[in-house]
Amino acid sequence: MQVIGTAGHVDHGKSTLIQRLTGINPDRLKQEQDREMTIELGFAWLDLPNGEEVGIVDVPGHRDFIENMLSGIGGIDAALFVVAADEGVMPQTREHLAILDLLQVPAGVIALTKIDLVRETEWLDLVEEDLRETVKGTVLAQAPIVRVSARNGKGMDALILALQDILAQHPHRPDLGRPRLPVDRVFTMPGFGTVVTGTLLDGHLAVGDAVEILPPGIQGRIRGLQTHKQTENKALPGSRTAVNISGVRTGQIQRGHVVAHPGTYEPSKMIDVWARLLPDADTPLKHNTEVKLFVGAAEVMARARVLGMAELAPGRDGFLQLMLEDPIVVRRQDRFIIRRPSPSATIGGGQVVDAHPKSRHKRFNPQRLDELEKLLVGTPEEILAQTAEKLGAASLDQIISSSGLEAEPANSAAESLLSQGQLVALRGKQLVLNTGSVQRIQQNIEEALTAFHKQYPLRPGMPKERLKSQLGLGNEVFDALLRRMAEEKILVETGALVQLNQFEVTFTEEQKSQIKNLLQEFGAQPYSPPSVKKCEDAIGAELLTAMIETGHLVQLGEDVLFTSETYQEMRAAVIAHIETQGSITLAELRDKFNTSRKYAVSVLEHLDQTGVTIRRGDLRELRRR
């Protein structure tokens, strides 16, 4: 799942374009519809020709609502940059472009809208030329420009294909096993309770998961999930997700909070960042300047401590330590925007380098500045974790070797990742997987078993070889993960079969009635019971197999069945007879139960095969161990 965000000057047709693309009016508020102006974030979705479903975040263009725009633009995979053909580049066009560039949005398409209002092709050419000059040197420098009219539909097919092409060039967000949902909207749904929405990052969420609302630390549980108004059991990274949370009141959550698994993230009131000041910022960023920080969906006041220099000049970059008024949840490499509070203006942005610095730094500390430089390009732990994710199942030596790290920091990082649970040793250090991969595979195993149990409710388990083949796993990883899941009591292995721990074969009332009638036939002639074929004709092969596998019946050979009680009675009688008489013959067993030779042979041969008796000529004796 990927998400597109709009950007552009007010009244350049962003919302109208989205409605034409999707059939959904993103302006959901009456005030927005009355004023024909986007104020809050709007949401829609679109099915691309290749079958990919993408979410769309529509943001306000008016300068008075630029901060609402920032709460929704941070989690997007591509930008739909909108410029009206009749006006061309305007002030918020430039500011939105600067924001996209600071956030390093990985892809984009430029929509030249309202072409139905322009008759001269030469004018459109001039606007395009001006646009190319405006986006030069930014993330949109290579973005295609598509001329469209939301009013008459011209160019819409070309726009959809352009969006499909640029999204296909960029990978979907990875599942790192540490989901977090920056909340951009909170509301109550009658009959359901508290619902929050946002773009899911870094992992997946599932119905029933325990969650924590950060920074306040409120505990809850996921009652339901929706993506684009479709109910889901699991929400994937990168998807626009609505989460129905039980145990939490609406008033306890606000925009900028983060929904995560308990214990996976820790809020911070102090972060180290790398920042770039815009060239057109009117003044340098001086030490201890008050700024507004926008990261994820959060907005918080902060004081910017300038490190390693007297001040940060327009167009320059450097390290800052931001002292936050309120705690936030971020991780390394999160992109952010900083704005001057008054008069309001975007002045710069960058990325988080250290989400949890140990202390307030001295401004001109060469050692810390050197550490920040190293953090900017990646810690050994992060490099090692990324290598493990790329390799999949591998030995720890292979991961370290492929990482390119020196031995000492690599070994230290590996031990740290193992102790933190970010790497999982499945078979000592000879078979290691990152925790995200382990969680994904285990989830796939659970889903495969759930589907099998649903399709074959009378079978006690799924054949291991079938499960392994279905998942496309190697023997080592498959066997190791089954052992791990069995130890965690998620599943049960029984010989060549595997089943979910909570699964048990259950019969319908009709099946119970069929079983009762068949067992009555066995009870009428317990020592000369119906044949396998007769039983199959009576209740069907599937139900008969279930009776055998659940212990109602015992099968001896190809065509002989006994009830479990009858077989145990005959087995005990054979053992008792041999213990008193020294041996037993086929005729003695046949006469003892007034049965036929066929059934007596089946019992004695089964006792031989199971190690109870041993045949010596025509006699059976107990096998002594």
XYZ file of C-alpha atoms in Angstrom:
625
model
C 0.000 0.000 0.000
C 1.284 3.469 -0.897
C 0.025 6.980 -0.198
C -0.021 10.085 -2.413
C -0.229 13.592 -0.954
C -1.407 16.698 -2.757
C 0.481 19.992 -2.587
C 0.052 23.394 -4.182
C -1.340 26.910 -3.892
C -4.862 27.600 -2.648
C -7.633 27.396 -5.252
C -5.460 25.627 -7.808
C -7.908 22.715 -7.902
C -6.390 20.043 -5.633
C -9.655 18.836 -4.101
C -11.566 19.056 -7.379
C -8.849 17.002 -9.051
C -9.006 14.351 -6.316
C -12.784 14.145 -6.606
C -12.483 13.675 -10.373
C -9.822 10.968 -9.901
C -11.584 9.020 -7.159
C -15.239 10.019 -7.056
C -14.703 11.026 -3.408
C -15.003 14.613 -2.179
C -12.063 15.016 0.234
C -13.593 18.199 1.694
C -15.694 16.445 4.338
C -16.483 19.485 6.524
C -19.534 21.661 5.772
C -17.421 24.782 6.288
C -14.991 23.559 3.617
C -17.773 22.819 1.159
C -19.464 26.176 1.794
C -16.196 28.128 1.364
C -14.892 25.810 -1.399
C -11.585 25.736 0.469
C -9.755 22.838 2.142
C -9.112 23.565 5.824
C -8.438 20.159 7.369
C -6.849 17.077 5.841
C -9.020 15.204 3.362
C -8.730 11.547 2.398
C -9.600 9.461 -0.647
C -8.325 6.402 -2.492
C -7.853 5.148 -6.010
C -7.444 1.802 -7.821
C -4.677 2.102 -10.404
C -4.888 0.185 -13.724
C -2.338 -2.369 -12.449
C -4.664 -3.252 -9.552
C -2.680 -1.359 -6.921
C -4.809 0.565 -4.443
C -3.333 3.869 -3.260
C -4.433 6.271 -0.568
C -4.610 10.015 -1.140
C -4.136 12.749 1.457
C -5.522 16.108 0.312
C -3.945 19.054 2.143
C -4.932 22.704 2.497
C -3.252 25.179 0.145
C -4.083 28.437 1.937
C -1.196 29.904 3.909
C -3.429 30.195 6.999
C -3.730 26.397 7.079
C -0.151 25.432 6.158
C 0.314 23.804 9.570
C -2.682 21.540 8.939
C -0.988 20.633 5.666
C 2.194 19.621 7.518
C 0.328 17.172 9.770
C -0.607 15.049 6.749
C 2.252 15.368 4.301
C 4.931 13.541 6.303
C 3.860 9.932 5.640
C 3.435 10.090 1.871
C 5.269 8.050 -0.767
C 4.705 10.477 -3.643
C 3.437 14.007 -4.227
C 0.728 15.171 -6.598
C 1.953 18.741 -7.064
C -0.873 20.888 -8.396
C -0.397 24.157 -10.322
C -3.272 25.975 -12.051
C -2.605 26.768 -15.705
C -4.351 30.143 -15.520
C -2.191 31.416 -12.611
C 1.059 29.473 -12.730
C 3.549 29.446 -9.852
C 2.248 31.295 -6.752
C 3.589 31.870 -3.183
C 2.206 28.647 -1.663
C 3.394 26.759 -4.740
C 6.923 27.674 -3.724
C 6.398 27.024 -0.015
C 4.817 23.600 -0.621
C 7.650 22.741 -3.007
C 10.194 23.701 -0.354
C 8.406 21.480 2.171
C 8.379 18.497 -0.212
C 12.082 19.037 -0.839
C 12.932 19.291 2.867
C 10.959 16.091 3.538
C 12.697 14.419 0.582
C 9.429 12.980 -0.705
C 10.775 10.244 -3.002
C 8.597 10.793 -6.076
C 6.075 13.126 -7.622
C 3.894 14.104 -10.547
C 3.077 17.712 -11.436
C -0.545 18.257 -12.500
C -1.061 21.414 -14.566
C -4.762 21.919 -13.829
C -7.565 24.076 -15.233
C -6.282 23.853 -18.794
C -9.908 24.311 -19.925
C -9.567 27.977 -18.806
C -6.596 28.601 -21.096
C -7.093 28.829 -24.861
C -3.542 29.620 -25.939
C -1.166 26.656 -26.137
C 1.724 29.114 -25.997
C 0.611 30.176 -22.508
C 0.628 26.558 -21.302
C 4.122 26.154 -22.729
C 5.282 29.261 -20.835
C 3.750 28.011 -17.570
C 5.476 24.638 -18.024
C 8.773 26.363 -18.704
C 8.384 28.441 -15.544
C 7.495 25.288 -13.602
C 10.605 23.478 -14.821
C 12.720 26.404 -13.675
C 10.945 26.489 -10.295
C 11.445 22.782 -9.506
C 15.048 22.679 -10.732
C 17.346 21.256 -8.028
C 14.455 19.861 -5.955
C 12.958 16.383 -5.507
C 10.500 17.230 -8.308
C 13.184 18.175 -10.831
C 12.491 15.052 -12.914
C 8.757 14.833 -12.191
C 6.514 14.516 -15.271
C 4.134 17.393 -15.987
C 0.639 16.322 -17.041
C -1.896 18.820 -18.392
C -5.374 18.105 -17.023
C -8.855 19.480 -16.603
C -10.902 18.159 -13.714
C -13.941 19.820 -15.261
C -13.987 17.992 -18.622
C -11.701 15.046 -17.727
C -9.001 15.826 -20.263
C -5.634 14.320 -19.362
C -6.978 12.281 -16.424
C -5.991 8.913 -17.908
C -2.474 10.202 -18.562
C -2.285 11.491 -14.973
C -3.302 8.109 -13.540
C -0.676 6.320 -15.632
C 1.987 8.840 -14.568
C 1.124 8.223 -10.904
C 1.262 4.465 -11.482
C 4.674 4.739 -13.156
C 6.352 6.816 -10.428
C 4.929 4.644 -7.621
C 6.160 1.490 -9.380
C 9.702 2.888 -9.318
C 9.751 3.116 -5.514
C 9.524 0.170 -3.085
C 6.706 -0.246 -0.611
C 7.433 0.590 2.987
C 9.156 -2.283 4.831
C 7.653 -4.223 7.726
C 10.236 -3.785 10.491
C 8.060 -5.450 13.117
C 7.680 -2.182 15.098
C 4.417 -0.576 13.909
C 3.598 3.038 14.708
C 0.634 5.069 13.562
C 1.032 8.870 13.859
C -2.529 10.007 14.577
C -3.845 12.731 12.273
C -7.535 12.409 13.142
C -9.556 11.286 16.192
C -13.308 10.757 16.339
C -16.069 8.653 17.866
C -18.125 6.223 15.804
C -21.537 5.312 17.286
C -21.587 1.690 18.375
C -17.808 1.353 18.090
C -16.223 4.073 20.231
C -12.834 5.677 19.692
C -11.373 5.660 16.173
C -8.042 7.155 15.065
C -6.592 7.446 11.578
C -3.106 7.856 10.160
C -0.539 6.378 7.794
C 0.904 3.176 9.284
C 4.708 2.987 9.418
C 7.395 0.383 10.241
C 5.173 -2.642 10.844
C 1.685 -4.125 10.706
C -1.226 -3.947 13.150
C -3.770 -6.734 13.665
C -7.180 -6.990 15.292
C -6.728 -8.025 18.920
C -3.277 -6.420 19.286
C -2.531 -4.652 22.547
C -1.498 -1.062 21.821
C -0.105 1.920 23.665
C -0.983 5.551 22.944
C 2.181 7.640 23.185
C 3.359 9.964 24.675
C 0.679 9.620 27.433
C 1.228 5.854 27.702
C -2.465 4.880 27.656
C -3.103 1.162 27.110
C -5.781 -0.170 24.768
C -6.597 -2.974 22.377
C -7.449 -2.966 18.675
C -11.112 -3.752 18.215
C -11.236 -3.221 14.465
C -9.228 -2.025 11.469
C -10.241 -0.379 8.218
C -8.311 0.658 5.133
C -10.272 2.794 2.675
C -13.513 1.871 4.492
C -12.835 -1.846 4.012
C -12.681 -3.940 7.182
C -9.319 -5.684 7.594
C -7.867 -8.173 10.066
C -4.391 -6.792 9.446
C -3.183 -3.349 8.329
C 0.073 -3.200 6.363
C 2.900 -0.646 6.470
C 2.244 2.367 4.258
C -1.553 2.034 4.355
C -4.019 4.720 5.364
C -5.494 3.013 8.397
C -8.448 3.619 10.706
C -8.052 1.905 14.088
C -10.981 1.271 16.449
C -9.425 1.130 19.937
C -11.199 -0.250 22.993
C -10.340 0.915 26.489
C -9.447 4.465 25.391
C -11.647 7.574 25.391
C -11.585 10.014 22.484
C -10.563 12.857 24.775
C -7.399 10.978 25.756
C -5.958 11.049 22.216
C -5.015 13.986 20.041
C -3.420 14.656 16.680
C 0.289 13.929 16.884
C -0.007 11.038 19.328
C 1.316 7.678 18.143
C -0.327 4.237 18.339
C 2.271 1.486 18.828
C 2.765 -1.931 20.396
C 3.519 -1.577 24.121
C 7.191 -1.144 24.929
C 8.420 -0.623 21.357
C 8.871 3.164 21.402
C 9.822 5.699 24.030
C 8.793 9.388 23.886
C 11.526 12.017 24.012
C 11.698 15.705 24.963
C 15.137 16.171 23.430
C 16.332 15.136 19.967
C 19.475 15.650 17.900
C 18.854 16.522 14.272
C 20.550 17.461 11.044
C 18.830 20.556 9.612
C 18.962 22.625 6.440
C 17.813 26.230 6.409
C 16.012 27.397 3.282
C 17.990 29.830 1.089
C 15.155 32.352 1.251
C 14.876 32.273 5.056
C 15.007 35.966 5.971
C 17.341 35.572 8.982
C 19.905 33.050 10.264
C 18.798 30.546 12.891
C 20.419 31.801 16.064
C 21.222 29.681 19.117
C 18.225 29.092 21.412
C 15.730 30.382 18.856
C 12.162 29.226 19.465
C 10.757 27.212 16.540
C 7.749 25.041 15.734
C 8.690 21.462 14.943
C 6.481 19.337 12.653
C 7.268 15.626 12.498
C 4.855 12.846 11.588
C 1.493 14.282 12.590
C 2.940 16.055 15.647
C 3.420 19.778 16.155
C 5.461 20.959 19.142
C 7.300 24.082 20.244
C 11.050 23.709 20.662
C 14.228 25.658 21.319
C 16.939 25.077 18.737
C 20.426 24.748 20.156
C 22.890 25.306 17.305
C 25.854 22.897 17.548
C 29.337 23.453 16.176
C 28.719 26.985 14.830
C 27.550 30.367 16.055
C 24.377 30.316 13.941
C 22.867 28.465 11.003
C 22.830 30.703 7.942
C 20.168 30.612 5.181
C 20.988 27.892 2.645
C 23.380 26.111 5.051
C 23.031 22.874 7.004
C 24.261 21.684 10.383
C 23.433 19.868 13.602
C 20.854 21.103 16.126
C 19.709 19.846 19.478
C 15.989 20.536 19.843
C 14.695 20.969 23.390
C 10.984 20.139 23.126
C 8.173 21.679 25.119
C 6.226 18.407 24.993
C 7.415 14.817 24.400
C 7.076 13.230 20.952
C 7.711 9.811 19.419
C 10.261 9.703 16.585
C 12.929 7.377 15.284
C 16.209 7.968 13.513
C 15.879 9.243 9.920
C 12.377 10.660 10.429
C 12.051 13.818 8.338
C 10.775 17.055 9.890
C 9.948 20.701 9.149
C 10.694 23.728 11.322
C 8.735 26.966 11.129
C 9.144 30.358 12.703
C 6.194 30.890 15.103
C 5.709 34.598 14.407
C 5.360 35.774 11.768
C 4.619 32.202 10.620
C 6.938 30.895 7.913
C 8.655 27.677 6.930
C 12.372 28.187 7.471
C 13.895 24.717 7.137
C 13.823 21.018 7.896
C 15.913 17.873 7.964
C 16.082 14.470 9.611
C 16.332 13.037 13.105
C 19.835 11.779 13.905
C 19.391 10.665 17.533
C 15.901 10.264 18.978
C 17.198 9.813 22.548
C 20.408 11.760 23.252
C 21.752 11.057 26.703
C 22.193 14.661 27.753
C 22.198 18.330 26.802
C 25.342 18.761 24.710
C 28.039 21.343 24.916
C 27.693 23.356 21.721
C 31.289 23.051 20.557
C 32.097 19.445 21.483
C 34.180 17.856 18.668
C 33.585 14.338 19.993
C 29.806 14.696 19.927
C 29.871 16.356 16.513
C 31.910 13.420 15.204
C 29.390 10.994 16.738
C 26.521 12.857 15.079
C 28.289 12.619 11.732
C 28.515 8.847 12.158
C 24.889 8.636 13.281
C 23.833 10.587 10.229
C 25.074 7.837 7.954
C 23.946 4.954 10.222
C 24.917 3.222 13.462
C 26.497 -0.261 13.388
C 23.272 -1.676 14.845
C 21.167 -0.073 12.124
C 23.531 -1.141 9.367
C 23.606 -4.679 10.728
C 19.807 -4.801 11.083
C 19.376 -3.599 7.507
C 21.872 -6.216 6.277
C 20.025 -8.973 8.143
C 16.734 -7.888 6.620
C 18.262 -7.913 3.136
C 19.918 -11.359 3.515
C 17.004 -13.115 5.184
C 18.007 -16.301 7.012
C 21.800 -16.408 7.384
C 24.512 -17.103 9.911
C 25.663 -14.231 12.088
C 29.101 -14.437 10.430
C 27.478 -13.974 7.004
C 25.523 -10.947 8.197
C 28.604 -9.336 9.730
C 30.676 -10.075 6.649
C 28.044 -8.588 4.311
C 27.594 -5.472 6.444
C 31.056 -4.094 5.643
C 31.590 -3.181 9.308
C 34.822 -3.759 11.154
C 34.828 -6.825 13.382
C 34.746 -5.149 16.819
C 31.811 -2.731 16.312
C 29.970 -5.368 14.252
C 30.213 -8.036 16.976
C 29.176 -5.529 19.624
C 26.225 -4.417 17.499
C 25.220 -8.028 16.844
C 25.161 -8.864 20.558
C 23.127 -5.717 21.198
C 20.586 -6.599 18.503
C 20.282 -10.169 19.792
C 19.795 -9.039 23.398
C 17.178 -6.481 22.325
C 15.329 -9.058 20.255
C 15.818 -7.209 16.964
C 17.712 -10.254 15.696
C 16.444 -13.748 16.515
C 18.774 -16.747 16.792
C 16.763 -19.683 15.456
C 19.612 -22.212 15.648
C 22.348 -20.577 17.633
C 24.395 -18.137 15.589
C 24.246 -20.423 12.569
C 20.719 -19.333 11.662
C 19.658 -15.754 12.394
C 16.683 -13.691 11.190
C 15.608 -10.143 11.927
C 12.573 -9.904 14.164
C 10.396 -8.357 11.455
C 10.972 -11.373 9.199
C 10.281 -13.807 12.048
C 7.016 -12.059 12.849
C 5.987 -11.968 9.192
C 6.707 -15.672 8.623
C 5.002 -16.712 11.859
C 1.992 -14.619 10.863
C 1.974 -16.345 7.456
C 2.125 -19.770 9.150
C -0.803 -18.872 11.417
C -2.826 -17.567 8.483
C -2.099 -20.685 6.398
C -3.147 -22.992 9.269
C -6.256 -20.922 9.950
C -7.269 -21.204 6.284
C -6.569 -24.974 6.272
C -8.636 -25.563 9.419
C -11.478 -23.559 7.901
C -11.335 -25.515 4.630
C -10.886 -28.933 6.295
C -12.589 -28.716 9.714
C -12.553 -32.523 10.145
C -8.811 -32.933 9.639
C -6.643 -32.759 12.768
C -3.818 -30.859 11.101
C -2.091 -29.695 7.945
C 0.698 -31.834 6.484
C 4.016 -30.133 7.255
C 5.349 -30.642 3.745
C 2.278 -28.959 2.268
C 2.643 -26.001 4.631
C 6.360 -25.642 3.896
C 5.758 -25.771 0.151
C 2.931 -23.255 0.353
C 5.120 -20.767 2.232
C 8.187 -21.387 0.060
C 10.475 -21.873 3.061
C 13.709 -23.827 3.346
C 13.918 -26.806 5.692
C 16.080 -25.104 8.323
C 13.976 -21.959 8.685
C 10.707 -23.886 8.548
C 11.720 -26.463 11.171
C 13.239 -23.825 13.460
C 10.155 -21.596 13.334
C 7.813 -24.540 13.963
C 9.856 -25.418 17.065
C 9.751 -21.789 18.193
C 5.990 -21.533 17.672
C 5.423 -24.859 19.431
C 7.452 -23.607 22.423
C 5.329 -20.457 22.426
C 2.219 -22.690 22.344
C 1.000 -21.135 19.094
C 0.831 -24.493 17.330
C 1.138 -28.230 17.972
C 3.201 -30.711 15.943
C 1.883 -34.281 15.772
C 4.031 -36.498 13.593
C 3.749 -35.243 10.013
C 0.888 -32.872 10.892
C 0.757 -29.414 12.438
C -2.243 -27.529 13.835
C -2.965 -24.322 15.696
C -2.859 -24.831 19.447
C -6.489 -23.856 20.014
C -7.876 -25.915 17.124
C -9.906 -29.063 17.682
C -12.064 -31.136 15.379
C -15.748 -30.410 16.040
C -18.726 -32.152 14.492
C -22.021 -30.657 13.365
C -25.263 -31.974 14.805
C -25.892 -33.925 11.588
C -22.417 -35.457 11.753
C -22.900 -36.337 15.424
C -26.103 -38.146 14.477
C -24.290 -40.079 11.708
C -21.521 -41.030 14.131
C -24.049 -42.195 16.725
C -25.846 -44.416 14.214
C -22.579 -45.952 12.991
C -21.347 -46.629 16.531
C -24.645 -48.389 17.250
C -23.832 -50.790 14.384
C -20.420 -51.386 15.949
C -22.077 -51.956 19.326
C -24.449 -54.564 17.864
C -21.511 -56.661 16.590
C -18.454 -55.366 18.476
C -16.145 -58.256 17.428
C -17.392 -58.539 13.823
C -17.936 -54.827 13.013
C -18.777 -53.194 9.634
C -16.028 -52.998 7.016
C -14.234 -49.814 6.023
C -16.149 -49.696 2.727
C -19.514 -50.101 4.447
C -18.610 -47.309 6.878
C -17.547 -45.020 4.024
C -20.817 -45.707 2.221
C -22.706 -44.840 5.405
C -21.024 -41.591 6.486
C -18.450 -40.684 3.811
C -14.667 -41.040 3.738
C -13.971 -37.583 5.248
C -16.081 -38.141 8.366
C -14.797 -41.718 8.762
C -11.195 -40.464 8.624
C -12.058 -37.875 11.283
C -13.506 -40.627 13.534
C -10.273 -42.600 13.180
C -8.028 -39.591 13.751
C -10.022 -38.420 16.801
C -9.874 -41.920 18.369
C -13.504 -42.981 17.994
C -12.336 -45.890 15.843
C -9.103 -47.840 15.451
C -8.121 -49.090 11.995
C -6.281 -52.428 11.738
C -5.164 -53.105 8.193
C -6.956 -51.937 5.079
C -10.488 -53.095 5.843
C -10.850 -53.716 9.597
C -12.142 -51.211 12.137
C -12.949 -51.544 15.830
C -14.170 -49.050 18.348
C -11.366 -47.898 20.598
C -13.000 -49.601 23.589
C -13.379 -52.950 21.789
C -9.799 -52.928 20.544
C -8.471 -52.178 24.021
C -10.630 -54.991 25.429
C -9.237 -57.504 22.911
C -5.671 -56.263 23.408
C -5.974 -56.653 27.197
C -7.467 -60.138 26.771
C -4.540 -61.246 24.569
C -1.999 -59.975 27.108
C -3.835 -61.623 30.043
C -4.156 -64.951 28.198
C -0.438 -65.036 27.327
C 0.542 -64.103 30.883
C -1.424 -67.079 32.266
C -1.013 -69.606 29.440
C 2.373 -68.577 28.031
C 1.073 -68.000 24.495
C -2.053 -67.575 22.380
C -3.085 -68.976 18.983
C -5.245 -67.431 16.301
C -7.980 -70.023 16.970
C -7.967 -69.263 20.717
C -8.477 -65.530 20.094
C -11.165 -66.227 17.474
C -13.088 -68.557 19.796
C -12.634 -66.283 22.824
C -14.569 -63.466 21.116
C -16.718 -65.581 18.798
C -15.397 -63.691 15.800
C -14.095 -64.658 12.377
C -10.521 -65.417 11.360
C -10.302 -62.095 9.454
C -10.746 -60.012 12.616
C -8.572 -62.203 14.823
C -5.724 -62.027 12.293
C -6.006 -58.213 12.141
C -5.785 -57.883 15.934
C -2.794 -60.204 16.292
C -0.890 -58.674 13.370
C -1.482 -55.179 14.763
C -0.149 -56.292 18.163
C 2.923 -57.691 16.388
C 3.461 -54.412 14.502
C 3.098 -52.279 17.627
C 5.594 -54.367 19.588
C 3.178 -55.962 22.057
C 3.566 -59.534 20.796
C 5.994 -61.588 18.736
C 5.028 -64.484 16.464
C 6.711 -67.857 16.851
C 5.178 -70.267 14.325
C 1.452 -70.476 15.094
C 1.897 -68.968 18.565
C 2.054 -65.383 19.852
C 4.126 -64.536 22.901
C 4.675 -61.247 24.691
C 7.662 -59.315 23.376
C 10.021 -58.893 26.329
C 11.979 -55.630 26.532
